[in-house]
mmCIF file of C-alpha atoms in Angstrom:
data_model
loop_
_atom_site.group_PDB
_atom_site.id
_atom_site.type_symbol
_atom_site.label_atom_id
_atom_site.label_comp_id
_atom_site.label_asym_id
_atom_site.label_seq_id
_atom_site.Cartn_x
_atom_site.Cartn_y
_atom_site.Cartn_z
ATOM 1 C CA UNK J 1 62.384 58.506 121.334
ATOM 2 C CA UNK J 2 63.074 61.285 118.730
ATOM 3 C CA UNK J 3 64.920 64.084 119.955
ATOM 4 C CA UNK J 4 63.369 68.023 120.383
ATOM 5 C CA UNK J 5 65.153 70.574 119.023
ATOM 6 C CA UNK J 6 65.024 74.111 120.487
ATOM 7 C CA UNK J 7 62.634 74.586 117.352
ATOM 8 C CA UNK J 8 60.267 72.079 118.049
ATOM 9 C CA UNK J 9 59.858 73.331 121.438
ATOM 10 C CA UNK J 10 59.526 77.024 120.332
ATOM 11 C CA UNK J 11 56.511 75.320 118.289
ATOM 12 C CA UNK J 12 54.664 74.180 121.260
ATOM 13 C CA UNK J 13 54.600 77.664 123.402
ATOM 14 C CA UNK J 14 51.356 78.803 124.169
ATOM 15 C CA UNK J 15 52.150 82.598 125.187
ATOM 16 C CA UNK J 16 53.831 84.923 122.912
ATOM 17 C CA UNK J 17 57.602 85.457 123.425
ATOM 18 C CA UNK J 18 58.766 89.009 122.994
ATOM 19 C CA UNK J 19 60.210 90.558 119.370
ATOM 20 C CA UNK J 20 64.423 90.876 119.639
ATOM 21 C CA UNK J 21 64.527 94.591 120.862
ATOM 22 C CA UNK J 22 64.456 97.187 117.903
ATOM 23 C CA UNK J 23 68.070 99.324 117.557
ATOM 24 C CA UNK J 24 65.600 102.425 118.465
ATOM 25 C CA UNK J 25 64.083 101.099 121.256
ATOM 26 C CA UNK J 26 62.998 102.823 124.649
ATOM 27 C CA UNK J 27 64.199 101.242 127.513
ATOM 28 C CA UNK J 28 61.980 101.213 130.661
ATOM 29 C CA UNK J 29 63.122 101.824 134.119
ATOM 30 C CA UNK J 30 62.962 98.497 135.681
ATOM 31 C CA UNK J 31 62.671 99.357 139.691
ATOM 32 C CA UNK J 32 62.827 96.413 142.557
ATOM 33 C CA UNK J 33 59.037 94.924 143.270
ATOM 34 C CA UNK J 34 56.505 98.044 144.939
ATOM 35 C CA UNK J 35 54.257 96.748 147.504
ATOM 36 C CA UNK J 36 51.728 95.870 145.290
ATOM 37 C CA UNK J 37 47.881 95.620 146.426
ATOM 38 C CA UNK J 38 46.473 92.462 147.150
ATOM 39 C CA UNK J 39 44.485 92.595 144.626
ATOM 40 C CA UNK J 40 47.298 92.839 141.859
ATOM 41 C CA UNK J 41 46.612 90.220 138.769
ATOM 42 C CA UNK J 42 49.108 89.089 135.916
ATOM 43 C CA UNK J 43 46.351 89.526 132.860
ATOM 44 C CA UNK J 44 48.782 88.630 130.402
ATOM 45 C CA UNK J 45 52.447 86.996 129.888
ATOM 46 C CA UNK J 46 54.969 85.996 127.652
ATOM 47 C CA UNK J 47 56.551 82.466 127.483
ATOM 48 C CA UNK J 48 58.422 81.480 130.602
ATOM 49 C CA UNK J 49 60.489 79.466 127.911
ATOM 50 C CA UNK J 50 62.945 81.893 127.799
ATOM 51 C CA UNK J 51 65.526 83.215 130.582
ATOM 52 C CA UNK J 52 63.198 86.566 130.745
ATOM 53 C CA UNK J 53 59.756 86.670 130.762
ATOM 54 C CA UNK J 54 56.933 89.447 131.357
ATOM 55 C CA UNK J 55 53.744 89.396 132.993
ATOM 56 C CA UNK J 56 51.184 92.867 132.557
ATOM 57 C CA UNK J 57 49.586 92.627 135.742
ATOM 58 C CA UNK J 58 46.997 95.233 136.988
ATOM 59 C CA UNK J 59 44.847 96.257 140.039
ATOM 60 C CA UNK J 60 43.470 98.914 141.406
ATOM 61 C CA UNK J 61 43.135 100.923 138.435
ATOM 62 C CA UNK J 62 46.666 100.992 137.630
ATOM 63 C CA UNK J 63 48.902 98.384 135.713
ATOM 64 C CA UNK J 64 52.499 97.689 135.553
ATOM 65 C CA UNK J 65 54.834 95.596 133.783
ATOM 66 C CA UNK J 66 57.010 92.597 135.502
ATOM 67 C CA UNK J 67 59.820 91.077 134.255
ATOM 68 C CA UNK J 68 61.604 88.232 135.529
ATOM 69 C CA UNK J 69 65.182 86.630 135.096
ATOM 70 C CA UNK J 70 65.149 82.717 135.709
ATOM 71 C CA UNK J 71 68.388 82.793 137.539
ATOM 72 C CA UNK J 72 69.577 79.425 138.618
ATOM 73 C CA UNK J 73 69.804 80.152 142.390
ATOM 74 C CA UNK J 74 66.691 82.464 142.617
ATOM 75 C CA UNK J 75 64.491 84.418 140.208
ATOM 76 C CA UNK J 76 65.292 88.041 139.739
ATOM 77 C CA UNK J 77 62.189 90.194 139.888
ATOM 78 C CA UNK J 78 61.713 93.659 138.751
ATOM 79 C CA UNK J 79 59.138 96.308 137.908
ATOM 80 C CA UNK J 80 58.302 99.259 135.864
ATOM 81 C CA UNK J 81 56.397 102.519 137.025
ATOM 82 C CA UNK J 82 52.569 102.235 137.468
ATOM 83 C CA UNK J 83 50.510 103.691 135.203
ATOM 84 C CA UNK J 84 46.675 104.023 134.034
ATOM 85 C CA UNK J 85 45.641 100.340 132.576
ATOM 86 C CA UNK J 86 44.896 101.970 128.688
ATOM 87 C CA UNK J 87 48.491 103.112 129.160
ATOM 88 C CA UNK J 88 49.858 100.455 130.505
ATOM 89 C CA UNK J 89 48.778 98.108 127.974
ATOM 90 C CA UNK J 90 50.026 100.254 125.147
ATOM 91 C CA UNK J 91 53.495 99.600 126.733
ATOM 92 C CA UNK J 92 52.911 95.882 126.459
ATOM 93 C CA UNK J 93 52.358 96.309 122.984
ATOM 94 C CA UNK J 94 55.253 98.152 122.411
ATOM 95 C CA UNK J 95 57.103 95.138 124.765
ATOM 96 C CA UNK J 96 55.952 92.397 122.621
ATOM 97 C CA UNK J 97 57.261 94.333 118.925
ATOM 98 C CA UNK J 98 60.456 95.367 120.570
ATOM 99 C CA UNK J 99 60.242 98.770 120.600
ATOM 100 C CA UNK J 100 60.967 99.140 124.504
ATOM 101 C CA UNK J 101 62.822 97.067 126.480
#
């Protein structure tokens, strides 16, 4: 069986993985999980190949951004501020480039 390197599995991601944060980036205010309406969706994500990964999840008319740490005991879960969906997704954007972190 020939062995996978860490590129070959990089090659095989669906979801995009996030852009190495920029020197000049904005960093977000990551806040513990709101109580989120039941109706709350992730519409995108990045890779969960990584130790961090992001979902943009939205509901309600709002959106927010969650990021998770793949800890070895337990995940670690955290959230930004809520904010309109159009506005919200610009943040993704700037997420995936690296220009906030």
């Amino acid at each position: 069986m020939a062995e996978r390197s860490a590129d070959n599995l990089l090659d095989q991601c669906i979801s995009p993985h996030v852009a190495m944060a920029q020197r000049d980036h904005v960093r977000l205010d990551w806040q513990p999980p709101y109580e989120t309406p039941a109706r709350v969706r992730p519409v995108a994500w990045t890779c969960t190949c990584r130790a961090t990964f992001y979902e943009l999840c939205e509901g309600g008319g709002q959106a927010f951004i969650r990021r998770t740490v793949q800890l070895d005991d337990k995940p670690e879960i955290s959230e930004t501020y809520r904010w309109l969906i159009a506005e919200a997704r610009h943040v993704w954007t700037a997420l995936l480039a690296g220009r906030v972190r």
